[in-house]
Short mmCIF file of N, CA, C and O in Angstrom, two decimals:
data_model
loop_
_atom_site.label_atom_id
_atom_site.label_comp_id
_atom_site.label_asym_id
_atom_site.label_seq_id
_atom_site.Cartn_x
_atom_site.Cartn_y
_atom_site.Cartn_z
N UNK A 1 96.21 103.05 37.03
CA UNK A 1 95.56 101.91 37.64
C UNK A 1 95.43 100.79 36.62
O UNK A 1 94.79 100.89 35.57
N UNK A 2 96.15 99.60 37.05
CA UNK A 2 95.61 98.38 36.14
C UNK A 2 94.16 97.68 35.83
O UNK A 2 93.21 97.74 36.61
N UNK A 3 94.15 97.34 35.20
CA UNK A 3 92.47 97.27 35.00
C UNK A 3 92.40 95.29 34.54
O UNK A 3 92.83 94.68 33.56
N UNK A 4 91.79 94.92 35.53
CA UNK A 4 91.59 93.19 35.22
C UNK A 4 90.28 93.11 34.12
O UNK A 4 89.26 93.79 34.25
N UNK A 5 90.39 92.64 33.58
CA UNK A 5 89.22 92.11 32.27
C UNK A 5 88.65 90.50 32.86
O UNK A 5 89.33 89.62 33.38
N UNK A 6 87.47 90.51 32.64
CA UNK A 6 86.90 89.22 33.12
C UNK A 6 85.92 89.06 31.71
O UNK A 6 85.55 89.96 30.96
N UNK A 7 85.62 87.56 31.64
CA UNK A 7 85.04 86.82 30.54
C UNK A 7 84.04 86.44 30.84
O UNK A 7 84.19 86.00 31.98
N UNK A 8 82.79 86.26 30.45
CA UNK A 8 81.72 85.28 30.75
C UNK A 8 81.14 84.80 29.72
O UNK A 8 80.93 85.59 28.80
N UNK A 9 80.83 83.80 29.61
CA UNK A 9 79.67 82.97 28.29
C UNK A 9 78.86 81.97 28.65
O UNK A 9 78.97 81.24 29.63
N UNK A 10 77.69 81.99 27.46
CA UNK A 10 76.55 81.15 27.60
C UNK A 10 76.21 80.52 26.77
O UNK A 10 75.73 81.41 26.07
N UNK A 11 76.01 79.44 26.09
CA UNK A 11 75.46 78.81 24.87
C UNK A 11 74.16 78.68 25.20
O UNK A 11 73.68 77.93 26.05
N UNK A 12 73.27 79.92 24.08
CA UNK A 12 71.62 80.02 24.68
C UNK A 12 71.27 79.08 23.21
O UNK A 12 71.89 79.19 22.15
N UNK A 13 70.18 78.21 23.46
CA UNK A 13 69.47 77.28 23.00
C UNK A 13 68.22 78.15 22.04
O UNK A 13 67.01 78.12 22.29
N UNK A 14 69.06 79.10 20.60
CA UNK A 14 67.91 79.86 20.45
C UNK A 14 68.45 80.79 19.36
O UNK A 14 69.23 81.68 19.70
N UNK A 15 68.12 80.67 18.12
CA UNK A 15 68.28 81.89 16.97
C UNK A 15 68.74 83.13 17.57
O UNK A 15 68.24 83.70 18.54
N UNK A 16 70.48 83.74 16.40
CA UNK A 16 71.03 84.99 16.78
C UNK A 16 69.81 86.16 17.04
O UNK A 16 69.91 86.89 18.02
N UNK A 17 68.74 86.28 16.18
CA UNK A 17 67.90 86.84 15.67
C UNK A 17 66.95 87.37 17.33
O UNK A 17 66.83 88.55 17.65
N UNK A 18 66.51 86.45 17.99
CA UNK A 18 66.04 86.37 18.75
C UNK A 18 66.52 86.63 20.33
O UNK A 18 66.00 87.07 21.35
N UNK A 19 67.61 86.18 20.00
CA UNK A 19 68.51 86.32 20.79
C UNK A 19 69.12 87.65 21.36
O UNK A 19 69.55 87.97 22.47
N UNK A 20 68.99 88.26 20.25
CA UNK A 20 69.37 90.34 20.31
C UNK A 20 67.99 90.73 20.31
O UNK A 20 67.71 91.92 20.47
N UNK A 21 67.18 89.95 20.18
CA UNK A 21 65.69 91.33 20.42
C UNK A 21 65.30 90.79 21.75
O UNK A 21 64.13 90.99 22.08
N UNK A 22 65.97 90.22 22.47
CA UNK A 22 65.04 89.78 23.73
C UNK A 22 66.40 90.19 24.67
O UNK A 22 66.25 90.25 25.89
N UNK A 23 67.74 90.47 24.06
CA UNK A 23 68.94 91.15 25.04
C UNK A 23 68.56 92.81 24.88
O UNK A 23 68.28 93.46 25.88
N UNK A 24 68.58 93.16 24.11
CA UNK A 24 68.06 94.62 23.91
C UNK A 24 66.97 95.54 24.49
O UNK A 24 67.07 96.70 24.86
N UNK A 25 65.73 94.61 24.48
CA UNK A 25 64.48 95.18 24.16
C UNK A 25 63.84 95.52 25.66
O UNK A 25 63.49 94.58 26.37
N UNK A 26 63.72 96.67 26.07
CA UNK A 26 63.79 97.19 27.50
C UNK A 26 62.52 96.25 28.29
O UNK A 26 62.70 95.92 29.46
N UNK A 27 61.45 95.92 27.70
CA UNK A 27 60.20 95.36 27.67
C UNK A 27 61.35 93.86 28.77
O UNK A 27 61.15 93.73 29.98
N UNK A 28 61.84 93.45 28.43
CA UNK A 28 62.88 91.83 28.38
C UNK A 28 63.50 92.16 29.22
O UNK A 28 63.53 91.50 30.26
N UNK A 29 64.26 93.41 29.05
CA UNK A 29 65.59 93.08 29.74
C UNK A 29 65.16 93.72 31.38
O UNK A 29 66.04 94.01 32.19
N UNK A 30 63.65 93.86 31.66
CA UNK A 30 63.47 93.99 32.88
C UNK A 30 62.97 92.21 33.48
O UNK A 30 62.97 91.67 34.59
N UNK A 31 62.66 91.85 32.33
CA UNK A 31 62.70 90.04 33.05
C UNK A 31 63.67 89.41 33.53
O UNK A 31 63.67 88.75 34.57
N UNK A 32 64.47 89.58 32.84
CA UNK A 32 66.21 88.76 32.98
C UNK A 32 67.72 89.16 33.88
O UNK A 32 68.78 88.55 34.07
N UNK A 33 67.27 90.32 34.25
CA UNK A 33 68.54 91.41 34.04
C UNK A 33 68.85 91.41 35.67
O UNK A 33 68.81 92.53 36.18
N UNK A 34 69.10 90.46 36.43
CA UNK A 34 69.52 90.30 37.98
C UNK A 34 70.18 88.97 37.90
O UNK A 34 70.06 88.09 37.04
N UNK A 35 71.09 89.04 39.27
CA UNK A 35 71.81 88.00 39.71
C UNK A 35 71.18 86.97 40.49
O UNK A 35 71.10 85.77 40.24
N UNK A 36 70.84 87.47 41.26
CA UNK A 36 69.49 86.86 42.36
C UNK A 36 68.19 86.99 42.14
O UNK A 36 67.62 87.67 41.28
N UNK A 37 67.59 86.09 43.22
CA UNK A 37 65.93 86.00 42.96
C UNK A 37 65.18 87.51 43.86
O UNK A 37 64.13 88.15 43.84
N UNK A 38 66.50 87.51 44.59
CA UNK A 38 65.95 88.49 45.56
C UNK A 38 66.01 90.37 44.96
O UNK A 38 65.67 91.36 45.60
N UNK A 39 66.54 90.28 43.63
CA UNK A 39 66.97 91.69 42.65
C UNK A 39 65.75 91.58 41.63
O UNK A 39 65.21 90.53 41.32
N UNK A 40 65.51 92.47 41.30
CA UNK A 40 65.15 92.88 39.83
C UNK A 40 65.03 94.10 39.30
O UNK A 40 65.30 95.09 39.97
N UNK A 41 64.60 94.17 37.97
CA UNK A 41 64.92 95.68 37.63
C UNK A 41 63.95 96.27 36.88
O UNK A 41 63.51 96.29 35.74
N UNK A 42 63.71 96.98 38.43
CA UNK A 42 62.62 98.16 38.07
C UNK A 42 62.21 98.79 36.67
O UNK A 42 61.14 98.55 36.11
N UNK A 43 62.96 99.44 36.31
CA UNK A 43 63.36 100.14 34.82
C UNK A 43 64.38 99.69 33.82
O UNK A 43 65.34 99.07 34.25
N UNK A 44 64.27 99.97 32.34
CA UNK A 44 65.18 99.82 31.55
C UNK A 44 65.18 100.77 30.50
O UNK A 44 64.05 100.93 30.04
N UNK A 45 66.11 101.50 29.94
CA UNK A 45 66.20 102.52 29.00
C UNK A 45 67.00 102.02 28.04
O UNK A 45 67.97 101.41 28.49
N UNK A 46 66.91 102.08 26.76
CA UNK A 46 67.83 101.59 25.74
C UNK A 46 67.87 102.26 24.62
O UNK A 46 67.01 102.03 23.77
N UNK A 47 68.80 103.16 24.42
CA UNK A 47 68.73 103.79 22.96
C UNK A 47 70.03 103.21 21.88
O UNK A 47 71.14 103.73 21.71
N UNK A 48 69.60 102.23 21.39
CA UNK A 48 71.10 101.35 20.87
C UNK A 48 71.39 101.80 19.66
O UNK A 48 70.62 101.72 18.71
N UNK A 49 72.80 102.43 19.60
CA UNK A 49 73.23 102.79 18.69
C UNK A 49 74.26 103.85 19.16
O UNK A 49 73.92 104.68 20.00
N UNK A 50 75.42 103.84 18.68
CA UNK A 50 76.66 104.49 19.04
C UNK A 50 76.49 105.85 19.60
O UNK A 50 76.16 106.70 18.76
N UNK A 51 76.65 106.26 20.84
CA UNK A 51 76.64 107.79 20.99
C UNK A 51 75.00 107.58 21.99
O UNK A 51 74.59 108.35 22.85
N UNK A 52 74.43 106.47 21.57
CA UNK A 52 73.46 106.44 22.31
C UNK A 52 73.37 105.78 24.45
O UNK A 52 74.30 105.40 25.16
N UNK A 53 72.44 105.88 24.67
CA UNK A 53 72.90 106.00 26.23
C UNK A 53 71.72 104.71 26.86
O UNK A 53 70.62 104.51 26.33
N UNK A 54 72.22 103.99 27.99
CA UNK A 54 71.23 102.65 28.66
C UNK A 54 70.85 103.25 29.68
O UNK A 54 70.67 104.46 29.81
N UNK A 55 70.67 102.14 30.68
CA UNK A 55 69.60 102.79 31.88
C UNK A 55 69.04 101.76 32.39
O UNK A 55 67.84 101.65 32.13
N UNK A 56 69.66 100.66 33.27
CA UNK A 56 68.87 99.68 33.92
C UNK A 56 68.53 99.81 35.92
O UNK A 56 69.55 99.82 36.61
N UNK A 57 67.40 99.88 36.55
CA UNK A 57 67.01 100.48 37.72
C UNK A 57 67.23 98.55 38.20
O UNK A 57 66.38 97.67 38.11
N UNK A 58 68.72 98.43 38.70
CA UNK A 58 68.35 97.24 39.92
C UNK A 58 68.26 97.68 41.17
O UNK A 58 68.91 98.62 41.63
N UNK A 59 67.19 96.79 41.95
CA UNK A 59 66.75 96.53 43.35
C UNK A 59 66.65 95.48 43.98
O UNK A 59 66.52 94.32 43.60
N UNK A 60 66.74 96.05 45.25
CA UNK A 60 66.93 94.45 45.74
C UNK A 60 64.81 94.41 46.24
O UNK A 60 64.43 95.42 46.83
N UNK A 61 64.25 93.85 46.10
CA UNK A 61 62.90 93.50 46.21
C UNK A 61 62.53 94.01 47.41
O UNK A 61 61.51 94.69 47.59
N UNK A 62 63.74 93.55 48.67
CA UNK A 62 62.94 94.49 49.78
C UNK A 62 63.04 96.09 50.06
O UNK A 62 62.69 96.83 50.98
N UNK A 63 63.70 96.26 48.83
CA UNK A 63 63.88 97.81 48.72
C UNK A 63 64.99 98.07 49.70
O UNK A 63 64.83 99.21 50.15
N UNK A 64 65.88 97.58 50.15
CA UNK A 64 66.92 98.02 50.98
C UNK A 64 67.82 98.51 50.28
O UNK A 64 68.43 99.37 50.93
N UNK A 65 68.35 98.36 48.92
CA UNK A 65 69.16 99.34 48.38
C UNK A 65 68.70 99.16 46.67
O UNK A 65 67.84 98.39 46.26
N UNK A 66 69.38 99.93 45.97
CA UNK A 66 69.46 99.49 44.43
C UNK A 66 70.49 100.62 44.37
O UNK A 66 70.91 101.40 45.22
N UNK A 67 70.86 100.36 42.54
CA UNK A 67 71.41 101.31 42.23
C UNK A 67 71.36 101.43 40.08
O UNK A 67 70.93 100.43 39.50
N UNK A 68 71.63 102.14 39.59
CA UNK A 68 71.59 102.21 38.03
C UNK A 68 72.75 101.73 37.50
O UNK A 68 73.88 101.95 37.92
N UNK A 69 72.42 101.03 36.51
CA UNK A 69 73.31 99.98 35.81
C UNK A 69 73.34 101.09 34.58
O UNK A 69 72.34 101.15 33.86
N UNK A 70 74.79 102.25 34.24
CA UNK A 70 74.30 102.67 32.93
C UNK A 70 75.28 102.55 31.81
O UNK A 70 76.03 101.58 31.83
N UNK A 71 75.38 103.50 30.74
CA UNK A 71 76.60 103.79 29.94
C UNK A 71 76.26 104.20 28.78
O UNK A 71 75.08 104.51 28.61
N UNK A 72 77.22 104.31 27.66
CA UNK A 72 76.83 104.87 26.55
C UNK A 72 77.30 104.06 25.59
O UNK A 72 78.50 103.78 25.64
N UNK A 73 76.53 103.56 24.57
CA UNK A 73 77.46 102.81 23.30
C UNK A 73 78.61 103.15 22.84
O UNK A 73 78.95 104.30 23.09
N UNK A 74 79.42 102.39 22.15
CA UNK A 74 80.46 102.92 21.69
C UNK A 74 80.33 102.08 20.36
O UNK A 74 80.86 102.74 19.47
N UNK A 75 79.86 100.98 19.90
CA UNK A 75 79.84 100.26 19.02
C UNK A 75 78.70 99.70 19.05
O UNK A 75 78.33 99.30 20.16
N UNK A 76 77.50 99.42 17.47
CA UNK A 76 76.55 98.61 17.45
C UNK A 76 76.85 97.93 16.38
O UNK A 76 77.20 98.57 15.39
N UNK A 77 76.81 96.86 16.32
CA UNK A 77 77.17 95.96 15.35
C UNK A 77 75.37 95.01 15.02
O UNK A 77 75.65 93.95 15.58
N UNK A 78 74.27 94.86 14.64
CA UNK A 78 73.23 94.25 14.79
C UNK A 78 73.85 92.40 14.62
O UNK A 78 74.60 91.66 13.99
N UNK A 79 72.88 92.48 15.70
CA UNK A 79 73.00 90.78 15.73
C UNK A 79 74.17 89.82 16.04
O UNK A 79 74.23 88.59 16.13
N UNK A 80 75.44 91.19 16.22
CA UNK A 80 77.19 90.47 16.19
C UNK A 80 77.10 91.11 17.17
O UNK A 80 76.47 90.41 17.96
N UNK A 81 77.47 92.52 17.88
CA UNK A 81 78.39 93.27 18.84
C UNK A 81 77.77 94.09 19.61
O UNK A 81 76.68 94.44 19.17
N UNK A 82 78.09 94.54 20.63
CA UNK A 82 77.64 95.66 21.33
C UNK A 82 78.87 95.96 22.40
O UNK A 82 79.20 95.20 23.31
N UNK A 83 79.40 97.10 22.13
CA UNK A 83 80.62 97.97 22.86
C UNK A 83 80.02 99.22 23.80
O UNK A 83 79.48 100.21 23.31
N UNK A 84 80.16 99.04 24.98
CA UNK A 84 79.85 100.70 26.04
C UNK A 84 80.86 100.53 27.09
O UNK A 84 81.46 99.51 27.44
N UNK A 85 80.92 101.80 27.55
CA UNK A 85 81.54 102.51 28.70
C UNK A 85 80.40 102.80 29.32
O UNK A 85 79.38 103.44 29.07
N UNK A 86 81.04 101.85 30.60
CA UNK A 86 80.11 102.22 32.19
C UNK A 86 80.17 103.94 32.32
O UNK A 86 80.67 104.77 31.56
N UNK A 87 79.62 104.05 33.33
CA UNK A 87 79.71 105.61 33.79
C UNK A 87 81.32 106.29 34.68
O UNK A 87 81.86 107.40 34.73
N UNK A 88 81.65 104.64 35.39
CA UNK A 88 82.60 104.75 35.78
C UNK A 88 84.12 104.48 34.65
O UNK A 88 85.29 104.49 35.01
N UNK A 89 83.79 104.33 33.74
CA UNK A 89 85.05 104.67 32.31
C UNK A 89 85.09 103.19 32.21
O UNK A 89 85.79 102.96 31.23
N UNK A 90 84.55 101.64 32.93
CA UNK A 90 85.07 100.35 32.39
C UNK A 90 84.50 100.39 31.02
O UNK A 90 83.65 101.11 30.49
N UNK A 91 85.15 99.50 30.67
CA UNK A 91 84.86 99.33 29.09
C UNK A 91 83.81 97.50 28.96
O UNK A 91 84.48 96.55 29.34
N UNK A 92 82.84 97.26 28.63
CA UNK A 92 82.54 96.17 28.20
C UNK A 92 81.83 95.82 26.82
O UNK A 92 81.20 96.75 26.32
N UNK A 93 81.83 94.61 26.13
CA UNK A 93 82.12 93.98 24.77
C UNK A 93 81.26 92.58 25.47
O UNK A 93 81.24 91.77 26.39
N UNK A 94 80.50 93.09 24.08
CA UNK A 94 79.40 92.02 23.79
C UNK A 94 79.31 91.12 22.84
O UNK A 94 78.47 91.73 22.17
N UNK A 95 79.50 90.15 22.24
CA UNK A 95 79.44 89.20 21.34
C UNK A 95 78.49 88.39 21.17
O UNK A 95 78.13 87.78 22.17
N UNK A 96 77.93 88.18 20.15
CA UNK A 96 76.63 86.85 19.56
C UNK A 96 77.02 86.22 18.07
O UNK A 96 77.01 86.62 16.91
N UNK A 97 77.33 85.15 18.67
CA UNK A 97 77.71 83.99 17.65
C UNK A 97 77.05 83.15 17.02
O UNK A 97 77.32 82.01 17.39
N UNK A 98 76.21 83.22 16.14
CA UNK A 98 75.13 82.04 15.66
C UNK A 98 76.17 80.96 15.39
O UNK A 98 77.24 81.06 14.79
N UNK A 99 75.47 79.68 16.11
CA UNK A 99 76.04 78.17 15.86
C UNK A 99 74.74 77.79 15.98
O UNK A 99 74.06 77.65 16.99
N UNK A 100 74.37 77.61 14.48
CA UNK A 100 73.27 77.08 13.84
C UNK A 100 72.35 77.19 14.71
O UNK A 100 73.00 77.87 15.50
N UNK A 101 71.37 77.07 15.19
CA UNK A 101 70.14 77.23 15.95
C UNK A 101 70.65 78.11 17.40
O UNK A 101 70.10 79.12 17.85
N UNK A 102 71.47 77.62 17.80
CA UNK A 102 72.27 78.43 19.17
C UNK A 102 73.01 79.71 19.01
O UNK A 102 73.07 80.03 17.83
N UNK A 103 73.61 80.59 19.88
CA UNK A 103 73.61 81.57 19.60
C UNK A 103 74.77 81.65 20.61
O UNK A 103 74.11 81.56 21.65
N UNK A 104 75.98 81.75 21.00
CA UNK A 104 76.96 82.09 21.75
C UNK A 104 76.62 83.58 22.16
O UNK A 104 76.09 84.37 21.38
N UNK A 105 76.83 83.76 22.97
CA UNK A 105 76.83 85.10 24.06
C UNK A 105 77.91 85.05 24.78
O UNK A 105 78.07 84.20 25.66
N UNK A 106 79.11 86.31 24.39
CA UNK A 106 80.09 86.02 25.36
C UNK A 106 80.18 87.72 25.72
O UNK A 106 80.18 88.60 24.85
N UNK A 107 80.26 87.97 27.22
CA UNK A 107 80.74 89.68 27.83
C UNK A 107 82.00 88.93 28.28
O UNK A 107 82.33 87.89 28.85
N UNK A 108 82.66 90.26 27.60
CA UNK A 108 84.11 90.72 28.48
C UNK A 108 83.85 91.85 29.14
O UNK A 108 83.10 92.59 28.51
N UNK A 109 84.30 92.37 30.49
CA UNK A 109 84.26 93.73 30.94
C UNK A 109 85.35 93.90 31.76
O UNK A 109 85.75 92.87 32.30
N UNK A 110 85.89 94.87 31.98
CA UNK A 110 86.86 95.53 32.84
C UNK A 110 86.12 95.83 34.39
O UNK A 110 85.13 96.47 34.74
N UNK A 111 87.20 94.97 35.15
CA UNK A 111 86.31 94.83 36.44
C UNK A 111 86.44 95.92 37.31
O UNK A 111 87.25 96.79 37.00
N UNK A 112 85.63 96.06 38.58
CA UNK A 112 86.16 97.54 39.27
C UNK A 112 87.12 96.98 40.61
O UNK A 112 87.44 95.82 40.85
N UNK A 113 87.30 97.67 41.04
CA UNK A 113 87.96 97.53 42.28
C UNK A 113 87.67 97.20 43.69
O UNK A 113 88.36 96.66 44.56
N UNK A 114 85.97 97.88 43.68
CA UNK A 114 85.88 97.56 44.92
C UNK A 114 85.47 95.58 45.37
O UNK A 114 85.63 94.93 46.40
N UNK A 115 84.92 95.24 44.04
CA UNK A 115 85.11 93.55 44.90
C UNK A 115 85.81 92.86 44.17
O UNK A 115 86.34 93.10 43.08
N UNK A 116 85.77 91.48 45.20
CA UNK A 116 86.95 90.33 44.56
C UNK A 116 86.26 89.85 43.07
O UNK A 116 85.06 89.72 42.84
N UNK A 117 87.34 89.64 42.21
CA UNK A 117 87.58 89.52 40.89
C UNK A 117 86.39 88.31 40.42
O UNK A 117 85.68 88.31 39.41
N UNK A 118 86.44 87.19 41.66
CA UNK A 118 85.73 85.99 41.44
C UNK A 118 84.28 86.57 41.44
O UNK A 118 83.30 86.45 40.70
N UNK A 119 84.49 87.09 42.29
CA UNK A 119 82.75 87.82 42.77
C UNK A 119 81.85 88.16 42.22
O UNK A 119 80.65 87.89 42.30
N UNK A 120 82.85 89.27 41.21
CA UNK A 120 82.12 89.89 39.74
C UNK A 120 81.85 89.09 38.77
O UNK A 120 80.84 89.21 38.07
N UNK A 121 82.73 88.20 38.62
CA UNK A 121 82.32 87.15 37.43
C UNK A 121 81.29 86.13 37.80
O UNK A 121 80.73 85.44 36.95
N UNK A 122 80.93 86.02 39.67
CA UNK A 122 80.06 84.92 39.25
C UNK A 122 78.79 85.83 38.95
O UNK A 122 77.82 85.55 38.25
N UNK A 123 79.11 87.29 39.85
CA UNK A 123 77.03 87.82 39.24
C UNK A 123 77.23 88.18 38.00
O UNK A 123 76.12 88.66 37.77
N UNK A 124 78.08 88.36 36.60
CA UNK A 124 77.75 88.76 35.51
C UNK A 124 77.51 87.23 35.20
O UNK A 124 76.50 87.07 34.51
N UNK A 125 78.09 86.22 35.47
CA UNK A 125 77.72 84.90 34.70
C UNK A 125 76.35 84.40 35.33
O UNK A 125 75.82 83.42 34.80
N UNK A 126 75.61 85.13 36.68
CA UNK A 126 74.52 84.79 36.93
C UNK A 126 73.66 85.40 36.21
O UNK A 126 72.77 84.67 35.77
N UNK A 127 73.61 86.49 35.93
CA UNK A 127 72.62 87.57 35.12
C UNK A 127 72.93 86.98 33.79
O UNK A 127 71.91 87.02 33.10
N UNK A 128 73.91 86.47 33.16
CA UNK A 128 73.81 86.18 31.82
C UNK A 128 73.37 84.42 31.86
O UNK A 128 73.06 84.13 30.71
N UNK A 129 73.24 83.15 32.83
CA UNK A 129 72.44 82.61 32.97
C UNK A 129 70.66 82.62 33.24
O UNK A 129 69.79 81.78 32.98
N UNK A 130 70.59 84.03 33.91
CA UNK A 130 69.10 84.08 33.82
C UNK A 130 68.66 84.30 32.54
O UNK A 130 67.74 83.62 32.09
N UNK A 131 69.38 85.45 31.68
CA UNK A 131 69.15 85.62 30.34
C UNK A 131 69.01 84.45 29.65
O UNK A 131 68.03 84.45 28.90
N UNK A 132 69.77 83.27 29.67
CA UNK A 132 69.96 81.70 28.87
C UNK A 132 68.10 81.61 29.26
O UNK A 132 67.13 81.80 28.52
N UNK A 133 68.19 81.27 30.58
CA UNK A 133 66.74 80.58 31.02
C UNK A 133 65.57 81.26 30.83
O UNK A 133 64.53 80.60 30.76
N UNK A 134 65.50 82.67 30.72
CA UNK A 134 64.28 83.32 30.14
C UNK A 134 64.22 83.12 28.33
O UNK A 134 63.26 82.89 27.60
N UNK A 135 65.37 83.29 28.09
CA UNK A 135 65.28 83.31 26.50
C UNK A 135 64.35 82.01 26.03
O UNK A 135 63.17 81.95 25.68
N UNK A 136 65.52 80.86 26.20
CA UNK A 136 64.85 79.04 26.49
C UNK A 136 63.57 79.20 26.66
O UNK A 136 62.80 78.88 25.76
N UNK A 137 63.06 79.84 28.05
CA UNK A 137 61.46 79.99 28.37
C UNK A 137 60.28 80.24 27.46
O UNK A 137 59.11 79.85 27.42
N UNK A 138 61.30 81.31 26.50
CA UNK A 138 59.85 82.30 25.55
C UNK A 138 60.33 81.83 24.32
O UNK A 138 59.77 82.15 23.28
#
């Protein structure tokens, strides 16, 4: 099976430094971590560090469905990288770029099959815009 790779990035307004303790930190990443207003996420598990395993509980608010966002590291790089495999074998790559006060955030991930290609990229570029606007916030 061929596997499409999709890109997303954000120029967040905000120290590398800060920038990885508020993407990481399970406390956070239940603020930020949805596409819509109408999702959020219940739970977050994070044991970062290679071999180590995630754990994010999205829902949709009226409780009509959710499901677990998970995987296992494959690479921790502090403050530069973060490499995991979904549960389903995609592969995604994390990047943080300090440009002087700002901080580039770019995911690549290997998309799945069941939706259109555009689809996936606009909710990972929505969830990684909420991340921009909570970060900005605090």
């Amino acid at each position: 099976m061929e596997s499409n790779t999709v890109t997303v990035s954000s120029l967040v307004d905000a120290p590398i430094d800060k920038v990885w303790r508020l993407w990481t930190e399970p406390d956070h990443i239940k603020q930020w971590n949805h596409a819509s207003e109408d999702w959020h996420t219940t739970e977050a598990e994070n044991d970062l560090r290679a071999g180590g395993k995630f754990r994010s509980r999205m829902e949709a608010k009226d409780k009509s469905m959710g499901f677990d966002f998970e995987g296992v590291y494959e690479e921790i790089q502090v403050n530069h990288l973060i490499q995991y495999r979904l549960e389903d074998d995609r592969k995604v790559t994390i990047s943080f770029v300090s440009e002087g006060e700002q901080t580039k955030v770019v995911e690549t991930f290997d998309a799945e099959s069941m939706n259109p290609l555009e689809m996936q990229r606009q909710g990972w570029q929505a969830i990684l815009d909420n991340f921009k606007k909570y970060v900005e916030a605090n």
